[in-house]
XYZ file of C-alpha atoms in Angstrom:
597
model
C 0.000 0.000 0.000
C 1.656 3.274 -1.453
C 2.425 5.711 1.588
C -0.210 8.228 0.965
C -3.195 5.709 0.898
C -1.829 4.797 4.461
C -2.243 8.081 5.431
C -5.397 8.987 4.116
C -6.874 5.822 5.756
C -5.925 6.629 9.250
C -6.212 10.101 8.967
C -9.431 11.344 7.540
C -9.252 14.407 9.549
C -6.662 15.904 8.029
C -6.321 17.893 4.726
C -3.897 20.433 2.705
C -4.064 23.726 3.288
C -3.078 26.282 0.078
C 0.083 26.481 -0.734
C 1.303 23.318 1.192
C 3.401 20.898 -0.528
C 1.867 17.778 -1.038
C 2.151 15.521 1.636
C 2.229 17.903 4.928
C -0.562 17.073 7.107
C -3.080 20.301 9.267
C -5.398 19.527 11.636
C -8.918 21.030 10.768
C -9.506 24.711 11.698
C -5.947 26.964 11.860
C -3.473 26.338 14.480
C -2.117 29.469 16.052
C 0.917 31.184 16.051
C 4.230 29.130 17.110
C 3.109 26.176 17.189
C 1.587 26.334 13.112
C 5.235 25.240 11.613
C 5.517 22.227 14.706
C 2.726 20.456 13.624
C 3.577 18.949 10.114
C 6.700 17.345 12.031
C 4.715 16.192 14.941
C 2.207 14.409 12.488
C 4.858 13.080 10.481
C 6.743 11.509 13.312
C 3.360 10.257 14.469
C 3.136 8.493 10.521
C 6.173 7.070 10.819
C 5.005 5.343 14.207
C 1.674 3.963 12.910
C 3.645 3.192 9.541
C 6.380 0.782 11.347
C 3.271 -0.543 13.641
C 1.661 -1.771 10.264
C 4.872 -3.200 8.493
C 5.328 -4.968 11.860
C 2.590 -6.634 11.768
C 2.415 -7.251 8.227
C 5.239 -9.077 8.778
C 4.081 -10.821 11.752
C 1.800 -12.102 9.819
C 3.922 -13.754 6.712
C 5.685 -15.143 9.503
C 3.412 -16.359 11.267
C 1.668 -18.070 7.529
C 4.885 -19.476 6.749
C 5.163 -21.068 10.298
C 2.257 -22.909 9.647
C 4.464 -24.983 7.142
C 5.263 -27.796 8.661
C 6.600 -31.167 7.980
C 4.469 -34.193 9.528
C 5.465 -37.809 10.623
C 2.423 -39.732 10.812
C 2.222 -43.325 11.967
C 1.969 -45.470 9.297
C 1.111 -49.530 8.941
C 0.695 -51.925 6.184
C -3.256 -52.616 5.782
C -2.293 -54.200 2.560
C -0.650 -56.395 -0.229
C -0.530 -57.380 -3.496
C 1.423 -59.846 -4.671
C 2.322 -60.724 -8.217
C 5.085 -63.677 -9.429
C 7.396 -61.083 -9.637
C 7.017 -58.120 -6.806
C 4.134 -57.009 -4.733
C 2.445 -53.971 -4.085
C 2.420 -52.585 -0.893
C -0.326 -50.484 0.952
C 0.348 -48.386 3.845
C -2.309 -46.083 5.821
C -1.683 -43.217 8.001
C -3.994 -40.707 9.770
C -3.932 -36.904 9.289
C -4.909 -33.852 11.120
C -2.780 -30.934 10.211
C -3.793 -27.048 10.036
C -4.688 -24.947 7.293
C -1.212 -24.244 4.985
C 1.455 -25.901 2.936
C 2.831 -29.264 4.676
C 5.107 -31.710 4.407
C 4.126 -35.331 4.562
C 7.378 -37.464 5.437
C 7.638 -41.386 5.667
C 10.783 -42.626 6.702
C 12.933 -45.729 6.899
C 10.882 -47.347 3.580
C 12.337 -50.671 1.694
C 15.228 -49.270 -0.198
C 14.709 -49.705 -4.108
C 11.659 -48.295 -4.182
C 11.175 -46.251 -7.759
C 9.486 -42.841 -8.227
C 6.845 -44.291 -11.272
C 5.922 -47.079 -8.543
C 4.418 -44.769 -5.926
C 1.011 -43.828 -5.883
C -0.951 -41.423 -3.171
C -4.783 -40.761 -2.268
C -6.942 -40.676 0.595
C -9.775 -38.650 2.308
C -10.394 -35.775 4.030
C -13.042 -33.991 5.874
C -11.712 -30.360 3.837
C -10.149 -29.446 1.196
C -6.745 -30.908 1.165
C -4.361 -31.082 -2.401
C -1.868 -33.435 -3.179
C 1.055 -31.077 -5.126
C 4.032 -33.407 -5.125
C 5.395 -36.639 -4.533
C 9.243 -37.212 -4.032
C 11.313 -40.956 -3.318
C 14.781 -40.407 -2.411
C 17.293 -43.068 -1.352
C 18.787 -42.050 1.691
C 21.439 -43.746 4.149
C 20.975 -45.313 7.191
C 22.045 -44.474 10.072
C 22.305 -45.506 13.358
C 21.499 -43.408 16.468
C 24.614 -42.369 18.425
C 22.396 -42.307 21.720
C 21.021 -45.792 20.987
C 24.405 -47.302 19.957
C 26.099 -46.092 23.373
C 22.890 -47.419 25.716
C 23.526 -50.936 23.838
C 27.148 -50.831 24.707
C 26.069 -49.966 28.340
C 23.794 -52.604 28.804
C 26.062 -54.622 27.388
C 28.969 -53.831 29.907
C 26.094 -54.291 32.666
C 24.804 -57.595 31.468
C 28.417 -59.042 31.499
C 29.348 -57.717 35.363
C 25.798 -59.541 36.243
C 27.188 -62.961 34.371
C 30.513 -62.775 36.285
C 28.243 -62.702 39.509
C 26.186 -65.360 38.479
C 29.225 -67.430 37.614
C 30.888 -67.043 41.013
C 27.200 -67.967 42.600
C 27.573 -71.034 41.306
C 31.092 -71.432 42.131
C 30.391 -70.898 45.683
C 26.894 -73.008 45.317
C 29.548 -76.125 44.034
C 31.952 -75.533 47.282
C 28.794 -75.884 49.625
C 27.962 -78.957 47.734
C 31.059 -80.238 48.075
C 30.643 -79.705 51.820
C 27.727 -80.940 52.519
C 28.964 -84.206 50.552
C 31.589 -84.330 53.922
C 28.705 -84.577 56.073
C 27.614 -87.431 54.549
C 31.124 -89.391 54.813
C 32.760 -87.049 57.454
C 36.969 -87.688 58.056
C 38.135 -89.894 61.025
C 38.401 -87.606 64.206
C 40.415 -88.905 66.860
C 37.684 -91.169 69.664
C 38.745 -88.701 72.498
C 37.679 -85.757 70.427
C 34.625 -88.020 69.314
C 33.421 -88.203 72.947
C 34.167 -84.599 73.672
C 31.427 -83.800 70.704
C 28.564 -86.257 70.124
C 27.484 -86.581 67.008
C 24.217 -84.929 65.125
C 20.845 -87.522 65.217
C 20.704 -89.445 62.243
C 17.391 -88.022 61.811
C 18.384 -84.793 62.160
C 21.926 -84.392 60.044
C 19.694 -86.538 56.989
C 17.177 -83.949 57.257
C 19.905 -81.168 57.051
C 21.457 -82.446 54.096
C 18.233 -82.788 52.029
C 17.213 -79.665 52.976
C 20.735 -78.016 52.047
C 21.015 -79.749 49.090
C 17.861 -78.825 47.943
C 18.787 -75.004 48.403
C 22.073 -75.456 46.698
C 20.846 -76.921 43.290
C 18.186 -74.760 43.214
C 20.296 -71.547 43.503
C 22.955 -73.286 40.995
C 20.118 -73.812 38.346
C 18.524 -70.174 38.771
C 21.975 -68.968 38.055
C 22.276 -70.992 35.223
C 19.014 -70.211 33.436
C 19.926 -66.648 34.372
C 23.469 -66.392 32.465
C 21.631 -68.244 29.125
C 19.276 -65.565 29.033
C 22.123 -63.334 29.392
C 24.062 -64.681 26.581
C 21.221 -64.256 24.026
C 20.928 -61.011 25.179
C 24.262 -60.149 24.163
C 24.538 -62.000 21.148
C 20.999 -59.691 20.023
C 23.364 -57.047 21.219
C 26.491 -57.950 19.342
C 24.178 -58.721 16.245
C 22.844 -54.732 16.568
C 25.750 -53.412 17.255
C 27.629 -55.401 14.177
C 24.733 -54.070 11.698
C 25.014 -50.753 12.983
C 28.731 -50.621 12.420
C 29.025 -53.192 9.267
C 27.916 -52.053 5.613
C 25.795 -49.010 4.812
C 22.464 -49.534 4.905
C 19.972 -47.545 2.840
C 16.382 -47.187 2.690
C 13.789 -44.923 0.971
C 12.070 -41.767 1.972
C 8.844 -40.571 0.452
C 7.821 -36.905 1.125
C 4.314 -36.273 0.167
C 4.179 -32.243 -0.099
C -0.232 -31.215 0.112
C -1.667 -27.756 1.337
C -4.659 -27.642 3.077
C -7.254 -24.492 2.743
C -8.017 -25.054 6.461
C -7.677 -27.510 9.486
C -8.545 -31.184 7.956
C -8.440 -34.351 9.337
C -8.003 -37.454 6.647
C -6.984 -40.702 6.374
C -3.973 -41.432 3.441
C -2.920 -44.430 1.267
C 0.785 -44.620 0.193
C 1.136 -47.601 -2.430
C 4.372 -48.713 -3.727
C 6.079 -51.798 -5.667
C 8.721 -54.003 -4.573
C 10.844 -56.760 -6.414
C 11.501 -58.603 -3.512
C 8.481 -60.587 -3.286
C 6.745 -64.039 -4.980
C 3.670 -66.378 -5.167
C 3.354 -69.249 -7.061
C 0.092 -71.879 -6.831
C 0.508 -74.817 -5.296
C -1.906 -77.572 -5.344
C -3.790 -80.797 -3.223
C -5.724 -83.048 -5.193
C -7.290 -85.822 -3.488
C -9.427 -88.549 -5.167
C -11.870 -90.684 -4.197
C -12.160 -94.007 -5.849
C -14.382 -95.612 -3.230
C -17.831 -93.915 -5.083
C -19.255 -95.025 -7.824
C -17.931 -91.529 -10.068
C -14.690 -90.686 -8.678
C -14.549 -87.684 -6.721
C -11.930 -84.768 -6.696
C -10.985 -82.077 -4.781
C -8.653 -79.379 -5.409
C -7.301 -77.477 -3.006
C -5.480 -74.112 -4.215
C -2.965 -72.917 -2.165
C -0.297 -70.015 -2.940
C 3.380 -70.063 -1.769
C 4.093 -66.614 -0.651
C 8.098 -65.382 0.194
C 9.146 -61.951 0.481
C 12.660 -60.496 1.525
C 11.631 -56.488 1.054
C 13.326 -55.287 4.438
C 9.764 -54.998 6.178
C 7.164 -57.469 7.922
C 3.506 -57.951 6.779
C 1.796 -58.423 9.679
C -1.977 -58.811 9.633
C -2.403 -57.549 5.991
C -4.989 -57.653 3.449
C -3.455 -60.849 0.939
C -4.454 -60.683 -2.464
C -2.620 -62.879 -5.211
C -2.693 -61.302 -8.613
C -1.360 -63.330 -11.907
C -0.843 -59.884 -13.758
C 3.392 -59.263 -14.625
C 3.282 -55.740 -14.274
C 7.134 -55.825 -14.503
C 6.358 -58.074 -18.194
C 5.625 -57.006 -21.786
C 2.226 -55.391 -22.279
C 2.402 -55.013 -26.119
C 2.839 -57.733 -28.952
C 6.476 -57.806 -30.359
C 7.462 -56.342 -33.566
C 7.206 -59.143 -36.432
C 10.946 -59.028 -37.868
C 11.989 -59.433 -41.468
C 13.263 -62.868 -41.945
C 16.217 -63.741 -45.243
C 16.750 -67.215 -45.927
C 19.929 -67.236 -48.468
C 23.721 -69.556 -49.547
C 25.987 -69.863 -46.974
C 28.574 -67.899 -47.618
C 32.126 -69.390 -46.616
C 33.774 -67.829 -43.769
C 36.885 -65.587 -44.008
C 40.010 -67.078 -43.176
C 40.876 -64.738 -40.305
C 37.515 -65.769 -38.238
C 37.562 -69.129 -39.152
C 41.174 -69.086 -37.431
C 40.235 -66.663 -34.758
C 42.245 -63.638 -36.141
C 41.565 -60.201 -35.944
C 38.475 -59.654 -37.925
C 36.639 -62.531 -35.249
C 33.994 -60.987 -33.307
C 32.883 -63.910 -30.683
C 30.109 -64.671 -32.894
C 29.438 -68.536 -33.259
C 30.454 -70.068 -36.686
C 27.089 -70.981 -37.098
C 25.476 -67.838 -36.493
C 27.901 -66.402 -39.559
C 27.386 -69.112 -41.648
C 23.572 -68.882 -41.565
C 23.363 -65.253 -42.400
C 22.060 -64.505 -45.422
C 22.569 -61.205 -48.046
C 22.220 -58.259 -45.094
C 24.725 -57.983 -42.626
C 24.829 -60.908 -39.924
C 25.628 -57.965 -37.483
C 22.258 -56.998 -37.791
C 20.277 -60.173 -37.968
C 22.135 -61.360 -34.837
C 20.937 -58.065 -32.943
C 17.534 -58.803 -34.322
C 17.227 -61.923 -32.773
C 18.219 -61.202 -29.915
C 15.508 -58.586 -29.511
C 12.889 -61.328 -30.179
C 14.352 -63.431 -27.455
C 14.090 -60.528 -25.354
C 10.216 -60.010 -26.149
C 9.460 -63.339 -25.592
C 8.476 -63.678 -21.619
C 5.105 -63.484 -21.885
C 1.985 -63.571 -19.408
C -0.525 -66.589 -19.244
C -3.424 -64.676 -21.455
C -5.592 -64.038 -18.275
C -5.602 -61.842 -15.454
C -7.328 -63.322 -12.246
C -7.479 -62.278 -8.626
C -7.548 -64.113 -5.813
C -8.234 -62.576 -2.416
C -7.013 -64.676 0.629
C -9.678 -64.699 3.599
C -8.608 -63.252 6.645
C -5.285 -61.712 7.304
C -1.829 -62.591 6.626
C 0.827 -62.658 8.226
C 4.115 -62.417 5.833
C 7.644 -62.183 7.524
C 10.624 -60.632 5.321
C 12.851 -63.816 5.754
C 12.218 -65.139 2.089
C 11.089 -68.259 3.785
C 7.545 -69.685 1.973
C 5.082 -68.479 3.479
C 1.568 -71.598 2.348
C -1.657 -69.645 2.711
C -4.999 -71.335 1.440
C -6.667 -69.343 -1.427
C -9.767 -72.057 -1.456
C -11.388 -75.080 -2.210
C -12.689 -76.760 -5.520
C -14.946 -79.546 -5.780
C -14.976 -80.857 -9.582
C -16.925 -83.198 -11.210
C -14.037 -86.079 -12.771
C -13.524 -89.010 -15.163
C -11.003 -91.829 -14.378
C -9.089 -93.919 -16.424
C -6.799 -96.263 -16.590
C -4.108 -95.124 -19.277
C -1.476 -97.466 -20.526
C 1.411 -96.982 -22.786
C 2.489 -100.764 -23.449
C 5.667 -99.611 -25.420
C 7.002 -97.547 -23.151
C 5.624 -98.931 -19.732
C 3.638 -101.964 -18.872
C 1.694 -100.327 -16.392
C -1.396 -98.412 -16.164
C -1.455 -95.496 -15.009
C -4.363 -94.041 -13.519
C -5.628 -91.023 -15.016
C -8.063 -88.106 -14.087
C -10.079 -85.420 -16.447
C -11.840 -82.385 -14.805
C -13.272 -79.234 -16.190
C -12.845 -76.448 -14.270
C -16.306 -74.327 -13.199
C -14.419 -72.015 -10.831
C -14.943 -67.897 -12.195
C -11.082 -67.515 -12.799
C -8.994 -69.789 -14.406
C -5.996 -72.090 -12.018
C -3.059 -71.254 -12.938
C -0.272 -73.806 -13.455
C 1.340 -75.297 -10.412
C 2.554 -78.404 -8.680
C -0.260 -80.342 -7.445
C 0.417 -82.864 -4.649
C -1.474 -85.900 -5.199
C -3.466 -88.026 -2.572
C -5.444 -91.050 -3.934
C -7.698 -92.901 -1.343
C -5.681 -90.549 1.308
C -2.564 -91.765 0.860
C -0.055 -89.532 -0.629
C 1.599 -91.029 -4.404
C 3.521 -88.209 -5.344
C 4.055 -84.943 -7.053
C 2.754 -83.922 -10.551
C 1.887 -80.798 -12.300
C -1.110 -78.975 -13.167
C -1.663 -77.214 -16.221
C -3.047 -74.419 -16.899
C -6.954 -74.697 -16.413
C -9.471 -72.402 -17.485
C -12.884 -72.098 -17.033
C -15.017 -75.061 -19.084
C -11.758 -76.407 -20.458
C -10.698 -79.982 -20.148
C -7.854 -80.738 -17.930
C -5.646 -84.112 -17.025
C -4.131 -85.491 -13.922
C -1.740 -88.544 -13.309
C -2.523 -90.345 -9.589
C 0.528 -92.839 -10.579
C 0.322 -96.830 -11.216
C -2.924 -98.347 -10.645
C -1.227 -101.952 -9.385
C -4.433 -103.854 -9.548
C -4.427 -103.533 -13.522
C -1.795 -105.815 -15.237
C -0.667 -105.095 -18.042
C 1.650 -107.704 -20.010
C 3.529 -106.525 -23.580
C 4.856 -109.211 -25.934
C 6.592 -109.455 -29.622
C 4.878 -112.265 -30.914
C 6.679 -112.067 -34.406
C 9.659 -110.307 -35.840
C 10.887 -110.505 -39.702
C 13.645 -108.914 -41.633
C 14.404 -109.681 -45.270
C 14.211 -108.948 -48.407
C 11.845 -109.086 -51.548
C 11.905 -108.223 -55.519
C 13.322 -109.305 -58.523
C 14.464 -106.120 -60.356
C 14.035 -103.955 -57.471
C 15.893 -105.532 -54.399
C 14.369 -103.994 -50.738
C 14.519 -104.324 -47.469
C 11.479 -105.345 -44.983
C 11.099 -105.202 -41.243
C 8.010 -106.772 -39.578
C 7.188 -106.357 -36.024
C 3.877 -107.944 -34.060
C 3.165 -107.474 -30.228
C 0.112 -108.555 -27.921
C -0.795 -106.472 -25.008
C -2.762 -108.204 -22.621
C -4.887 -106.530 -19.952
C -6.111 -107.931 -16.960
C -8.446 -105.983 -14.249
C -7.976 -107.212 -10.744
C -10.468 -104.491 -9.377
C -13.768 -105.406 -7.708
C -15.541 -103.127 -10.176
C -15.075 -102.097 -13.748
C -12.777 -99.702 -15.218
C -12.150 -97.188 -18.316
C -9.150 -98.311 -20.163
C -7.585 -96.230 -22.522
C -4.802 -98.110 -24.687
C -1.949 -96.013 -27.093
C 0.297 -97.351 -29.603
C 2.441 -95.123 -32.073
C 2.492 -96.263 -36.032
C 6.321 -94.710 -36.947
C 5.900 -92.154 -39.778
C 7.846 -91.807 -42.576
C 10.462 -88.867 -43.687
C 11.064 -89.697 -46.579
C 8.733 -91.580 -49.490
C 11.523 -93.942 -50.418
C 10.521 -95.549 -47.290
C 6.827 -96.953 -46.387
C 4.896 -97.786 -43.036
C 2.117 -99.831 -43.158
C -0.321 -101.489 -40.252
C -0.160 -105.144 -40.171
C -3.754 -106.481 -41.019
C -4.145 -108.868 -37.587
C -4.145 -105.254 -36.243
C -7.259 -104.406 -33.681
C -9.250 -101.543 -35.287
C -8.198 -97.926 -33.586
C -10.882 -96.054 -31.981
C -9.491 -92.738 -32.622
C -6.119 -91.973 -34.565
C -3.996 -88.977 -34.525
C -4.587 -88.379 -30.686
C -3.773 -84.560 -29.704
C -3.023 -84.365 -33.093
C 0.388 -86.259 -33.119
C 0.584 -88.099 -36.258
C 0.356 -91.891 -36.385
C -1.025 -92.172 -32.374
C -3.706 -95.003 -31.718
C -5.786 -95.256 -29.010
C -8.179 -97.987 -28.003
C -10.821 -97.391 -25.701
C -13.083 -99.685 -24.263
C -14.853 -100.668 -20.218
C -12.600 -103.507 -18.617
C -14.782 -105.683 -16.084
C -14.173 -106.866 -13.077
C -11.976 -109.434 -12.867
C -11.932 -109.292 -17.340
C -9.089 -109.290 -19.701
C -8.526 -108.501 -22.884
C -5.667 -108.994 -25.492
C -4.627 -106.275 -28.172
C -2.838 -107.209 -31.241
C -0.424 -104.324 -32.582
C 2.207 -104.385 -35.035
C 3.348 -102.732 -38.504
C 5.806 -103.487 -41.345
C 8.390 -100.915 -42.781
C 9.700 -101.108 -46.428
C 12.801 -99.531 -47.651
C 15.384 -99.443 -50.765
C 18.375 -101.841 -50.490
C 21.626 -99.889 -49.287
C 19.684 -97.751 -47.181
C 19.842 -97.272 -43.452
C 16.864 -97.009 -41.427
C 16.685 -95.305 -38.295
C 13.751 -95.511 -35.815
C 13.337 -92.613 -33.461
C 10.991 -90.259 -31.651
C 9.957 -86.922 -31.872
């Protein structure tokens, strides 16, 4: 406010006479004589007093706005968690009640590697309270000077007590010892003898006891007493060797808000971690005793953590989202197929021009320049982690308790009962053994995601298997090992090699098994039999089934080529033989190789 307008304000009385200079000050009605050229002065100096009053408190008052600026500590606790397969999300609340102004919302002592993009803030408040900035910094730890010297104290104090202790005892063992004399004292001379007489039996027996008693007890006290003492200074030692050892670091988030006036609130802080894991785990158990077998699935989640703070009584929720994985499709990449071009001379012998690139690599690389290719496909390896095409939550009932050991952590996420088909599946030619077999279809809302599955058949525990993926209304398999009451018996029942032709000399191989299948169960049983007819690479050579063959109920199983299976309802107590074989044709002078893919 310009000078003038001060004075007009808090002087209304006053005007300019004619001919003053602008500025002087008169009261109302003309002052007499000597005291006319006094008064300007006197009214200035009393200007310059109510002037300095107002810039006084003018500044009283800036002062007193910026000293409601503030920087608050609240109490904080993790209500919280999310947890991916790779890092978790962590919730923490804190109450606020802060005056009107511009603040400073500090947490301290935070998991270090927390990352600016990974924090998130909101909350409530009863008035109107902004959010302007969030800062993460990485800050050291350190220890407090006052704290460090108390544990060295009670150290020092704690190892005077032991000392005490330990000569307690020592003078508990020399009473012992004493009391031991009583019971076989020395020879005393007989005149001395009669001069004393000896303590009842009674009595001395009752002594002893009585003594003894006293001096164990007080020799075990003091025993108990120093091992509580030496854990307390090993805790000790442990502090004081963290305190002193490596520098620790940890995070500090400063949440900077202004409020328009006194508020009261309640604020979420949510960050991510890396430190932190779930993976499914599952129990089946089947029921063969009913007449449809019965399964249930029990979901479970492994949870293990090592992000420098506890979860105690949290919130659980398991998510299968990878926020840390790829979230668009990768770029398709120009592919060259060309001659292989021979390889200098100086990388072939690992001279100058070699650039640790496999031979291979450089032989394979067509027109453009194998620099580039290689980087290309290494990019597509890169892009290649990929999520399980579904997104599913699971929220764990009740609360959790979560320590930051990175020990596993099994917490139930629920039960499924499922309606099932068993089966007895046999592969004769690679095991004569059936092997009981399971097929579900999941109902649940999300889809299972894969896991180990811990199998119990009949409630008794036959092994450890995996479980695929299982979505909703799809159809899903599980192994419960050997069923031992189906036999299953595998036999070649012919084998030729020769030749035939006139003109055109080749080679023959004929091969012929039985499988025999006997049920030993009480009750009948689903049998599901699989043979593999080999398949030709080349059309020089030819495959054909023999024609004492049993007809295939379904070929090209899961769409592998040349898989049989035979199906059929075993009875109790039934068997049943199945003939299998095939003959392979081939040039003369050729070699014929019989593998697997």
């Amino acid at each position: 406010m310009p000078f003038n307008s001060i004075h007009r304000a808090f002087f209304p009385f006053t005007h300019n006479s004619p001919g003053s200079s602008p500025g002087s000050c008169a009261l109302r009605g003309r002052p007499s004589g000597r005291s006319r050229g006094r008064v300007p002065r006197t009214f200035e100096a009393s200007l310059l007093r109510r002037s300095a009053g107002i810039l006084a408190f003018t500044a009283s008052s800036l002062l007193a706005s910026t000293a409601l600026a503030e920087d608050f500590n609240p109490q904080s606790r993790i209500g919280a968690v999310t947890v991916f397969p790779e890092g978790a999300e962590i919730t923490r609340q804190a109450a606020l009640e802060m005056p009107a102004g511009a603040h400073r919302i500090v947490f301290e002592r935070l998991p270090d590697g927390i990352r600016p993009n990974d924090v998130r803030v909101e909350g409530l408040a009863d008035g109107n309270l902004v959010i302007q900035a969030v800062d993460v910094a990485r800050v050291p730890v350190t220890g407090d000077p006052a704290q460090t010297n108390a544990l060295r104290k009670e150290r020092e104090e704690l190892g005077d007590n032991k000392e005490l202790l330990e000569g307690r005892i020592r003078t508990a063992e020399v009473q012992r010892q004493m009391i031991m004399m009583l019971v076989r004292p020395p020879a005393v001379p007989k005149d001395v003898a009669l001069a004393q007489p000896p303590m009842p039996p009674d009595q001395l027996f009752a002594f002893i006891a009585e003594r003894h008693a006293e001096i164990e007890e007080t020799i075990r006290k003091a025993q108990q007493d120093i091992r509580d003492i030496d854990r307390r200074i090993a805790e000790i030692d442990r502090e004081l060797s963290r305190t002193s050892g490596e520098q620790e670091w940890a995070s500090r988030i400063t949440v900077s808000v202004n409020a328009q006036g006194d508020v009261q609130g309640k604020l979420r802080l949510r960050y991510r971690l890396r430190d932190a894991s779930w993976q499914p785990v599952y129990d089946a158990r089947l029921d063969t005793s009913a007449e449809t077998a019965k399964l249930q699935l029990t979901q479970r989640a492994l949870v293990r953590q090592h992000t420098g703070e506890d979860w105690n009584g949290v919130a659980l929720t398991l998510a299968t989202a990878r926020p840390q994985g790829s979230t668009a499709a990768p770029d398709v990449q120009v592919r060259y197929v060309g001659f292989a071009r021979p390889v200098p001379r100086e990388r072939a012998m690992g001279g100058a021009l070699y650039d640790d690139r496999s031979a291979s690599a450089e032989v394979a690389a067509p027109a453009p320049e194998p620099e580039a290719v290689m980087r290309k496909e290494m990019e597509e390896s890169r892009a290649a982690v990929t999520d399980l095409g579904f997104d599913a939550v699971y929220s764990v009932p009740g609360l959790a308790d979560i320590p930051a050991t990175d020990d596993s952590r099994l917490v139930l996420v629920g039960d499924h009962d499922v309606d099932s088909k068993m089966e007895a599946r046999i592969v004769p030619a690679v095991r004569e053994a059936a092997f009981l077999t399971v097929s579900f279809s999941h109902k649940g809302a999300a889809p299972l995601p894969p896991g180990t599955v811990r199998l119990f058949r009949d409630g008794v525990f036959v092994g450890e298997g995996h479980l695929p993926l299982a979505n909703p209304g799809q159809k899903t398999e599980l192994g419960f090992g050997i069923d031992e009451r189906i036999e299953v018996t595998r036999r070649l029942v012919s084998k030729q090699r020769g030749e035939e032709g006139i003109f055109s000399r080749a080679r023959t191989d004929t091969n012929d098994w039985r499988t025999v299948i006997a049920n030993h169960h009480s009750v009948p049983i689903d049998v599901v039999v699989l043979e593999s007819l080999p398949q030709t690479l080349d059309e020089k050579i030819n495959v054909s089934p023999l024609s004492t063959n049993d007809p295939a109920d379904e070929s090209d199983v899961d769409g592998k080529s040349g898989v049989q299976a035979w199906r059929f309802t075993l009875d109790a107590q039934g068997e049943r033989t199945l003939a299998f074989g095939y003959r392979i044709d081939w040039p003369q002078g050729q070699n014929v190789v019989l593998g697997m893919r």
